[in-house]
XYZ file of C-alpha atoms in Angstrom:
657
model
C 23.773 44.953 216.457
C 25.360 47.696 218.496
C 23.069 50.047 220.340
C 23.815 53.210 222.277
C 21.302 55.018 224.398
C 21.881 58.748 224.893
C 19.983 61.352 226.827
C 18.960 63.942 224.224
C 20.336 67.067 225.781
C 18.915 69.555 223.243
C 15.422 69.216 224.725
C 16.813 69.116 228.246
C 18.625 72.392 227.766
C 15.200 73.964 227.611
C 14.026 71.958 230.639
C 17.038 72.977 232.687
C 16.398 76.651 232.051
C 12.777 76.301 233.115
C 13.151 74.042 236.134
C 15.886 73.263 238.637
C 14.980 69.672 239.469
C 17.312 68.221 236.828
C 21.033 68.963 236.753
C 22.237 65.565 235.476
C 21.162 63.633 232.387
C 21.472 59.932 231.727
C 23.554 58.628 228.828
C 22.992 54.910 228.295
C 25.260 52.987 225.869
C 25.106 49.484 224.460
C 28.677 48.065 224.205
C 31.462 50.170 222.693
C 31.065 49.999 218.917
C 31.830 53.705 218.543
C 35.473 52.936 219.297
C 35.683 51.135 215.953
C 35.223 54.374 214.032
C 38.565 55.960 213.015
C 38.995 59.624 213.844
C 41.365 62.289 212.585
C 42.125 63.228 216.172
C 43.597 59.765 216.828
C 41.266 59.144 219.775
C 39.025 56.112 220.057
C 35.328 56.786 219.750
C 34.473 55.804 223.328
C 37.188 58.001 224.876
C 36.097 60.962 222.808
C 32.455 60.298 223.649
C 33.041 60.155 227.413
C 35.146 63.308 227.309
C 32.409 65.076 225.347
C 29.688 63.863 227.755
C 31.502 65.365 230.746
C 32.691 68.611 229.143
C 29.499 70.211 227.811
C 28.755 73.245 230.004
C 24.999 73.122 229.402
C 24.414 69.643 230.843
C 26.139 66.722 232.579
C 25.720 63.156 231.368
C 25.430 59.982 233.435
C 26.656 57.090 231.267
C 25.272 53.528 231.499
C 25.412 50.455 229.227
C 22.718 47.958 228.185
C 22.406 44.798 226.051
C 18.639 44.847 225.505
C 17.026 47.426 223.231
C 13.528 46.562 224.477
C 14.534 47.411 228.016
C 14.417 51.105 227.106
C 12.621 51.303 223.779
C 9.102 50.126 224.568
C 7.662 53.254 226.108
C 8.100 56.740 227.493
C 10.665 57.430 230.176
C 9.428 60.074 232.565
C 12.880 60.812 233.917
C 14.973 60.968 230.749
C 14.442 61.368 227.041
C 16.267 58.564 225.285
C 18.186 58.583 222.012
C 19.292 55.260 220.526
C 22.519 54.992 218.543
C 22.237 52.276 215.943
C 24.726 51.087 213.322
C 22.315 49.253 211.014
C 19.240 51.125 209.821
C 17.999 47.993 208.009
C 17.932 45.759 211.104
C 14.998 44.437 213.157
C 16.173 46.574 216.082
C 15.750 49.661 213.921
C 12.239 48.587 212.917
C 11.308 48.001 216.576
C 12.623 51.379 217.726
C 11.116 53.230 214.756
C 7.726 51.575 215.351
C 7.720 52.836 218.953
C 8.615 56.406 217.893
C 12.054 56.414 219.514
C 14.728 58.884 218.511
C 17.421 57.056 216.539
C 20.839 58.282 215.419
C 23.886 56.611 213.914
C 27.348 56.576 215.513
C 28.629 59.232 213.048
C 26.137 61.734 214.479
C 27.484 61.238 218.002
C 31.082 61.441 216.832
C 30.302 64.530 214.745
C 28.950 66.311 217.828
C 31.754 65.048 220.061
C 34.443 66.303 217.687
C 32.841 69.742 217.581
C 31.836 69.761 221.250
C 28.229 70.401 220.249
C 24.974 68.980 221.654
C 23.094 66.352 219.687
C 20.822 67.872 217.031
C 17.105 67.253 217.225
C 15.556 65.580 214.180
C 12.033 64.228 213.970
C 13.296 61.385 211.748
C 16.059 58.801 212.308
C 19.428 60.416 211.596
C 22.397 58.193 210.771
C 24.986 60.822 209.824
C 25.460 64.504 209.054
C 26.649 63.798 205.505
C 23.923 66.059 204.029
C 23.404 68.407 206.944
C 22.116 71.847 205.824
C 21.370 70.609 202.282
C 17.901 71.055 200.789
C 17.062 68.824 197.814
C 14.311 68.809 195.218
C 13.507 65.949 192.819
C 12.276 66.013 189.229
C 11.460 63.225 186.781
C 11.286 60.312 189.254
C 8.741 57.589 189.825
C 7.252 57.470 193.319
C 8.781 54.179 194.507
C 12.257 55.131 193.398
C 11.947 58.590 194.906
C 10.829 57.228 198.302
C 14.059 55.257 198.686
C 16.176 58.288 197.798
C 14.177 60.512 200.145
C 14.811 58.127 203.051
C 18.552 58.129 202.386
C 18.617 61.930 202.271
C 16.724 62.148 205.562
C 19.068 59.609 207.186
C 22.004 61.854 206.197
C 20.458 65.037 207.610
C 19.209 66.531 204.344
C 15.820 68.148 203.735
C 13.422 67.506 200.843
C 11.264 70.147 199.194
C 8.422 69.340 196.830
C 8.560 72.617 194.915
C 11.681 74.278 193.599
C 12.590 77.590 195.241
C 15.582 79.685 196.228
C 15.922 77.562 199.376
C 16.774 74.447 197.333
C 20.531 73.820 197.319
C 20.569 70.890 194.846
C 18.207 69.547 192.190
C 18.227 65.782 191.612
C 17.302 64.939 188.018
C 17.567 62.186 185.433
C 17.340 64.453 182.393
C 17.499 68.068 181.259
C 13.757 68.385 180.669
C 11.143 70.042 182.866
C 10.433 73.385 184.503
C 12.390 72.595 187.658
C 15.499 72.006 185.547
C 15.068 75.359 183.787
C 14.606 77.157 187.100
C 17.696 75.486 188.561
C 19.773 76.572 185.560
C 18.534 80.157 185.852
C 19.332 80.272 189.565
C 22.696 78.519 189.257
C 21.612 75.615 191.465
C 23.725 72.438 191.046
C 21.835 69.738 189.126
C 22.981 66.231 190.050
C 22.138 62.625 189.249
C 20.702 60.203 191.859
C 24.095 58.482 191.949
C 25.314 61.403 194.056
C 22.952 60.364 196.869
C 23.966 56.693 196.706
C 27.682 57.552 196.700
C 27.211 59.948 199.604
C 25.523 57.135 201.566
C 28.604 54.995 200.985
C 30.605 57.696 202.832
C 28.125 57.886 205.713
C 30.582 56.565 208.335
C 33.200 59.228 207.546
C 32.515 62.015 210.043
C 34.840 64.386 208.152
C 32.964 63.977 204.852
C 30.168 66.198 203.532
C 28.239 65.531 200.321
C 28.044 69.225 199.463
C 31.793 69.529 198.862
C 32.270 70.691 195.279
C 35.176 68.338 194.610
C 32.902 65.389 195.397
C 29.666 66.448 193.712
C 31.231 67.654 190.439
C 31.463 64.064 189.216
C 27.684 63.688 189.434
C 26.533 66.729 187.471
C 23.771 66.104 184.940
C 25.540 66.724 181.588
C 24.025 69.478 179.408
C 22.925 67.168 176.582
C 21.483 64.380 178.746
C 18.550 62.731 176.865
C 19.152 65.009 173.848
C 19.688 63.751 170.291
C 21.417 66.371 168.152
C 21.955 66.843 164.431
C 24.133 69.473 162.753
C 23.351 71.431 159.586
C 25.632 73.694 157.557
C 28.931 73.004 159.321
C 32.232 72.007 157.743
C 33.269 68.387 158.125
C 35.884 69.260 160.756
C 33.483 71.401 162.783
C 30.786 68.748 162.562
C 33.111 66.003 163.807
C 34.264 68.265 166.649
C 30.686 69.042 167.703
C 29.623 65.397 167.477
C 32.510 64.357 169.731
C 31.598 67.031 172.259
C 27.956 65.958 172.139
C 28.947 62.465 173.264
C 31.323 63.846 175.887
C 28.534 65.942 177.405
C 25.929 63.217 177.710
C 24.084 63.441 174.398
C 23.771 61.489 171.162
C 23.817 62.602 167.537
C 22.131 61.452 164.335
C 21.946 62.701 160.779
C 19.790 65.691 159.881
C 16.178 64.662 159.344
C 16.154 61.641 161.653
C 12.859 61.461 163.550
C 14.625 60.663 166.821
C 16.440 64.005 166.885
C 15.393 66.445 169.589
C 17.558 69.325 168.332
C 18.929 70.500 165.001
C 21.879 72.869 165.406
C 22.214 75.242 162.438
C 25.208 77.231 161.232
C 23.205 80.401 160.663
C 25.838 82.073 158.482
C 25.840 79.342 155.841
C 22.279 77.975 155.911
C 19.746 80.055 153.980
C 16.924 77.493 153.779
C 16.093 74.471 155.930
C 16.002 71.217 153.924
C 12.616 70.246 155.413
C 9.790 71.601 157.524
C 10.715 70.748 161.137
C 8.184 69.107 163.425
C 6.861 70.974 166.445
C 8.847 68.820 168.854
C 12.170 69.495 167.086
C 14.180 72.421 168.405
C 15.926 74.266 165.558
C 18.647 76.319 167.225
C 21.705 78.358 166.334
C 25.155 77.027 167.148
C 25.408 79.507 170.021
C 22.929 77.296 171.923
C 25.297 74.338 171.585
C 28.397 76.184 172.761
C 26.467 78.125 175.404
C 25.219 74.873 176.948
C 28.764 73.539 177.183
C 30.088 76.822 178.567
C 27.636 76.961 181.466
C 27.608 73.158 181.832
C 23.815 73.037 181.586
C 21.263 72.849 178.798
C 20.502 76.403 177.701
C 16.940 77.537 177.038
C 16.145 76.991 173.364
C 13.812 79.986 173.091
C 16.766 82.376 173.228
C 18.587 80.663 170.356
C 15.838 79.701 167.900
C 17.003 79.716 164.298
C 15.026 82.008 162.040
C 15.618 82.859 158.436
C 16.970 86.374 158.663
C 17.136 88.866 155.832
C 20.163 91.114 155.596
C 19.929 93.797 158.306
C 21.210 96.296 155.740
C 18.392 95.482 153.347
C 15.852 95.518 156.181
C 16.946 99.018 157.079
C 16.862 100.059 153.441
C 13.322 98.748 152.989
C 12.183 100.574 156.104
C 13.624 103.776 154.701
C 11.854 103.270 151.379
C 8.561 102.716 153.154
C 8.675 106.103 154.884
C 6.004 108.615 153.870
C 8.437 111.243 152.636
C 7.329 114.392 150.789
C 7.523 114.223 147.036
C 10.562 116.396 146.641
C 13.611 115.741 144.497
C 15.930 116.794 147.282
C 14.594 114.272 149.807
C 14.459 111.506 147.214
C 18.071 112.172 146.360
C 18.967 112.091 150.066
C 17.143 108.773 150.410
C 19.035 107.285 147.468
C 22.322 108.444 148.968
C 21.397 106.909 152.310
C 20.467 103.641 150.641
C 23.753 103.609 148.748
C 25.629 104.065 152.007
C 23.668 101.299 153.696
C 24.437 98.803 150.969
C 28.146 99.208 151.713
C 27.684 96.831 154.615
C 31.091 95.282 154.315
C 32.758 98.517 155.348
C 31.514 98.351 158.912
C 33.972 95.758 160.213
C 37.201 97.022 161.770
C 38.973 93.864 160.625
C 41.111 93.731 157.472
C 40.828 90.990 154.839
C 42.481 87.866 156.174
C 45.589 87.339 154.089
C 46.964 84.470 156.110
C 46.369 82.784 159.470
C 47.908 84.514 162.435
C 49.857 81.375 163.206
C 52.080 82.222 160.221
C 52.935 85.662 161.553
C 56.594 86.028 162.335
C 57.440 86.816 165.930
C 60.858 88.079 164.937
C 62.290 91.512 165.503
C 59.709 94.266 165.725
C 62.156 96.585 164.036
C 61.652 94.738 160.768
C 58.707 96.982 159.979
C 58.934 96.454 156.231
C 57.554 92.938 156.677
C 54.710 93.719 159.063
C 51.863 91.218 158.698
C 49.184 93.830 159.240
C 49.717 96.745 156.889
C 47.838 99.886 157.585
C 46.502 100.112 154.061
C 44.493 96.948 154.664
C 42.445 98.924 157.120
C 42.385 102.256 155.402
C 39.548 101.658 152.978
C 37.376 99.877 155.486
C 36.357 102.769 157.626
C 36.906 105.732 155.356
C 33.219 106.053 154.559
C 32.425 106.191 158.248
C 34.836 108.926 159.185
C 33.312 112.222 160.139
C 36.435 114.055 158.950
C 36.391 116.700 156.210
C 35.590 115.292 152.758
C 37.370 117.844 150.571
C 38.940 115.815 147.753
C 41.644 118.442 147.356
C 43.091 117.758 150.801
C 46.844 117.188 150.833
C 48.534 113.795 150.767
C 49.830 114.553 154.271
C 46.237 114.900 155.507
C 45.192 111.699 153.723
C 47.892 109.650 155.455
C 47.160 111.351 158.791
C 43.510 110.428 158.377
C 44.589 106.864 157.614
C 46.617 106.839 160.837
C 43.539 107.947 162.768
C 41.289 105.366 161.074
C 43.643 102.484 161.780
C 44.092 103.712 165.355
C 40.316 103.790 165.781
C 40.005 100.250 164.422
C 42.808 99.052 166.680
C 41.144 100.549 169.765
C 37.884 98.845 168.748
C 39.685 95.498 168.566
C 41.246 95.981 172.005
C 37.836 96.955 173.368
C 36.376 93.756 171.893
C 39.104 91.659 173.542
C 38.377 93.210 176.927
C 34.589 93.320 176.669
C 33.888 89.930 175.080
C 36.725 87.883 176.555
C 38.562 89.270 179.584
C 35.704 90.806 181.587
C 33.297 87.827 181.263
C 36.084 85.432 182.287
C 36.757 87.517 185.404
C 33.126 87.572 186.570
C 32.652 85.973 189.961
C 29.068 84.791 189.403
C 29.639 82.652 186.299
C 27.066 79.913 185.772
C 28.853 76.650 186.444
C 31.717 78.363 188.257
C 34.871 80.074 186.911
C 35.846 79.051 183.378
C 39.539 79.816 183.951
C 41.732 80.371 186.980
C 42.777 83.966 187.674
C 46.434 83.168 186.916
C 45.463 81.809 183.490
C 43.461 84.956 182.730
C 46.405 87.119 183.770
C 48.773 85.100 181.567
C 46.500 85.330 178.521
C 45.683 89.044 178.595
C 48.750 90.491 180.320
C 48.924 94.273 179.918
C 46.127 94.582 177.330
C 44.165 96.984 179.613
C 47.189 99.310 179.826
C 47.709 99.141 176.042
C 44.012 99.890 175.503
C 44.186 102.875 177.840
C 47.128 104.561 176.128
C 45.767 103.981 172.604
C 42.350 105.315 173.594
C 44.072 108.583 174.487
C 46.135 108.545 171.278
C 42.957 107.990 169.258
C 41.228 110.948 170.946
C 44.156 113.264 170.161
C 44.357 112.070 166.543
C 40.615 112.550 166.104
C 40.855 116.127 167.335
C 43.793 116.758 165.002
C 42.056 115.355 161.910
C 38.717 117.034 162.632
C 40.386 120.437 163.014
C 43.073 119.910 160.410
C 45.647 122.376 159.214
C 49.034 121.754 157.655
C 50.692 123.277 160.708
C 49.283 120.610 163.039
C 51.894 118.205 164.435
C 51.266 114.460 164.231
C 54.657 113.666 165.721
C 53.878 115.505 168.969
C 51.016 113.112 169.703
C 53.229 110.032 169.424
C 56.031 111.655 171.438
C 53.523 112.600 174.128
C 52.734 108.926 174.798
C 56.116 107.314 174.057
C 56.873 106.642 177.752
C 53.438 105.073 178.235
C 54.072 102.833 175.230
C 57.382 101.686 176.716
C 55.598 100.690 179.934
C 52.598 99.007 178.322
C 53.970 96.949 175.432
C 56.966 94.879 176.644
C 55.035 92.880 179.301
C 52.572 91.711 176.662
C 54.723 91.307 173.549
C 57.529 89.480 175.363
C 55.131 86.888 176.726
C 52.806 86.626 173.738
C 53.934 83.081 172.972
C 53.139 82.084 176.551
C 49.746 83.752 176.195
C 49.070 81.841 172.984
C 50.219 78.536 174.488
C 47.950 79.079 177.498
C 44.959 79.639 175.218
C 45.712 76.493 173.205
C 46.255 74.380 176.325
C 43.133 75.609 178.114
C 41.034 75.152 174.997
C 42.102 71.512 174.827
C 41.759 70.775 178.525
C 38.689 72.848 179.413
C 35.573 72.258 177.287
C 33.788 75.257 178.772
C 36.602 77.576 177.658
C 36.504 76.078 174.160
C 32.744 76.721 174.057
C 33.270 80.267 175.361
C 35.718 80.991 172.529
C 33.393 79.488 169.914
C 30.472 81.635 171.065
C 32.464 84.856 170.892
C 34.190 83.998 167.629
C 30.790 83.817 165.923
C 29.869 87.343 167.053
C 30.171 90.205 164.535
C 32.511 92.166 166.816
C 35.171 89.472 166.410
C 34.999 89.381 162.633
C 35.066 85.550 162.887
C 38.638 85.746 164.191
C 39.965 83.668 167.069
C 41.210 85.124 170.336
C 44.803 84.337 169.342
C 44.331 86.231 166.072
C 42.940 89.215 167.949
C 45.698 89.200 170.545
C 48.434 89.339 167.927
C 47.302 92.852 166.942
C 49.389 94.559 169.669
C 52.431 92.741 168.298
C 51.717 94.247 164.880
C 50.569 97.726 165.837
C 53.762 99.655 166.571
C 55.483 98.655 163.303
C 52.313 99.704 161.452
C 52.332 103.105 163.143
C 56.011 103.552 162.287
C 55.262 102.868 158.611
C 52.509 105.470 158.546
C 54.673 108.051 160.296
C 57.305 107.482 157.622
C 54.662 108.140 154.949
C 53.535 111.325 156.700
C 57.150 112.481 156.928
C 57.596 111.967 153.166
C 54.654 114.295 152.533
C 55.848 116.910 155.018
C 57.840 119.837 153.668
C 61.347 120.290 155.038
C 60.525 123.719 156.421
C 57.602 122.398 158.470
C 58.240 122.015 162.237
C 56.537 118.618 162.180
C 59.326 117.225 159.971
C 61.761 117.077 162.878
C 59.020 116.070 165.317
C 58.040 113.136 163.104
C 61.654 111.980 162.965
C 61.773 112.065 166.766
C 58.463 110.205 166.966
C 59.721 107.486 164.623
C 62.906 107.187 166.668
C 60.866 106.950 169.869
C 58.860 104.064 168.371
C 62.086 102.357 167.327
C 63.354 102.762 170.881
C 60.169 101.154 172.186
C 60.566 98.260 169.753
C 64.271 97.949 170.566
C 63.396 97.856 174.248
C 60.844 95.133 173.523
C 63.345 93.112 171.498
C 66.039 93.409 174.169
C 63.622 92.381 176.895
C 62.465 89.533 174.713
C 66.015 88.322 174.195
C 66.696 88.575 177.929
C 63.520 86.693 178.725
C 64.333 83.970 176.213
C 67.913 83.785 177.507
C 66.758 83.445 181.111
C 64.266 80.800 180.066
C 67.073 78.843 178.388
C 69.127 78.959 181.591
C 66.141 77.806 183.644
C 65.698 74.939 181.188
C 69.324 73.928 181.782
C 68.881 74.116 185.563
C 65.807 71.880 185.415
C 67.451 69.484 182.958
C 70.780 68.966 184.702
C 70.585 66.896 187.864
C 72.522 68.589 190.674
C 73.073 71.791 188.703
C 74.889 74.380 190.881
C 72.636 77.188 192.075
C 75.171 79.859 191.163
C 74.610 79.085 187.476
C 71.587 81.380 187.663
C 72.765 84.930 187.060
C 71.061 87.990 185.598
C 74.040 88.736 183.318
C 74.531 85.156 182.085
C 73.103 83.871 178.796
C 73.361 80.572 176.936
C 75.352 80.856 173.703
C 75.379 77.276 172.452
C 74.890 73.664 173.424
C 76.876 70.721 171.978
C 76.572 66.951 172.434
C 80.084 65.372 172.467
C 82.054 62.267 173.485
C 84.858 62.465 176.063
C 88.261 61.503 174.613
C 90.293 61.816 177.798
C 89.853 60.572 181.347
C 89.128 63.974 182.892
C 86.687 65.327 183.903
C 84.634 62.395 182.557
C 85.407 58.807 181.662
C 86.772 58.114 178.202
C 84.007 57.430 175.679
C 81.277 58.889 177.866
C 78.591 61.039 176.205
C 79.022 64.601 177.418
C 76.972 67.773 176.955
C 78.755 71.128 176.759
C 76.803 74.259 177.726
C 78.631 77.354 176.480
C 77.543 80.537 178.267
C 78.748 84.058 177.593
C 81.122 83.854 180.591
C 81.743 80.164 181.311
C 81.636 76.590 179.992
C 79.711 73.899 181.862
C 80.302 70.172 181.244
C 77.865 67.448 182.284
C 77.175 63.801 181.415
C 74.643 63.431 178.607
C 72.183 61.492 180.775
C 71.566 64.567 182.854
C 68.211 63.693 184.439
């Protein structure tokens, strides 16, 4: 074995400050095994060690070598305090030194201090490396013998062990997701790792540049959220059930059929299940699907108490019953008011700002926005859904112009609500810095997905406020067109950045949902919330693409019901033209963007493509695969690709990459 004997300078720093009889310390080494440890600096271990021993300003070292551990390890040295450097902590030399209460360190500790020009740390236990320096671990669910071995390894790597879990614990070591310590760790965002993390860290003990707390290393050893859980699924479609079963396996759990005695959890689709098929046992957790997706999102088993499934009566009926149970006076007027209130409450389906789903958003055409006659989202879909909730005048004799203006306001209000939902439920939570389990998406991905939605939301919030004021204080002289004209420049700024890159936004969502399970779970949780109307994020984000054509249609209707002698007639025409200009601007930008993308595709495809091909005024007109008939510029019979641009023709061999 290789032994090194060092004077422990950390204690002697104190002695030097108190007395002046010592100004040199002894550093005794056994052979030169430190030189066998590779270093990033390119220096051998011994050279670095000697340089370090001479350079520390606090103390000077006198270096000696020895071949016999017992020469120095059998008692107290009155002149020097001795530290032994030992490579093998399982050897007889280690046992001898440990038995005689000697300070023992491994070569990585010395090299760690030498690289950083720091004094040796003082530890009451043998310290082989600094692999877990500054880490504080807590164990849960282990048997004593197994835990003792792990504790020793942690101590040898500089880590600390705490019996009770507290805020000072940096990592929890667990076999399963059960127990109070696990719940506390989840609440506090403390990493929960398997014992394998400790064993793998010990394998890296000789690497002085390695630290077990690095996130890239420890991520592999996270305790999966469904560890030791057996799940069953009730009320889901076949596709959803298969998806959830696959994700259960991927996240450390198992699944069985509903009713199996081995199940620990039964996940219920609360919107489709009215009655449970059996009386669950006390040890079976019956939870809503939000528990399942929430656990995946935060990469830890969520607390079941927050997601317990309970048979819920309709909230509308609950409210109605509570109204009927009031001790109201026996008067016909109040009874009639109560009946009217109850009738309003039973119209529960009118609350949602979302129109009936005629077709999936994936079928929506992303063609020209000027084709407003074929807009997927017609305003009339929304009109009847919020009419009963409008606080506008209810005179049935109001003009057709007022009716359409009110419809414009109602659809605008619904649209603003949808944008608010996108920002509140999706964008803001994804941007939070203190997410459990770390960020779900990178900032660039969030920016790509949501684009200029905040700017669009801001301008439409102001439009909604102006329309509300107009409808609430209605007169036939009021101008609807002025409101749209007022914000036309803001619309031009806000819409093109989002609409032009909507396909990229959609592709990013699809890609991240496939590649990032936590993002998929995040979307599933929000999709089930009432605010989303059971629509996906992609379906919600297509609303800005549809909105301007819908507004243009309604303005046309208002213009039809506006007399020719009314000032708003001309204003409405200008407003419609301003919207067409916005949509034309969007379409032109979209064509430019697509054209530039095509040129970039050519540049990446063609090997050795000239840099001057990239030009802001150049666009690709057509591409043709041909065969060369002559000898110039290619060989006869060679496959050739022709790229026809608006100002030039480029010829390249077909095997371009």
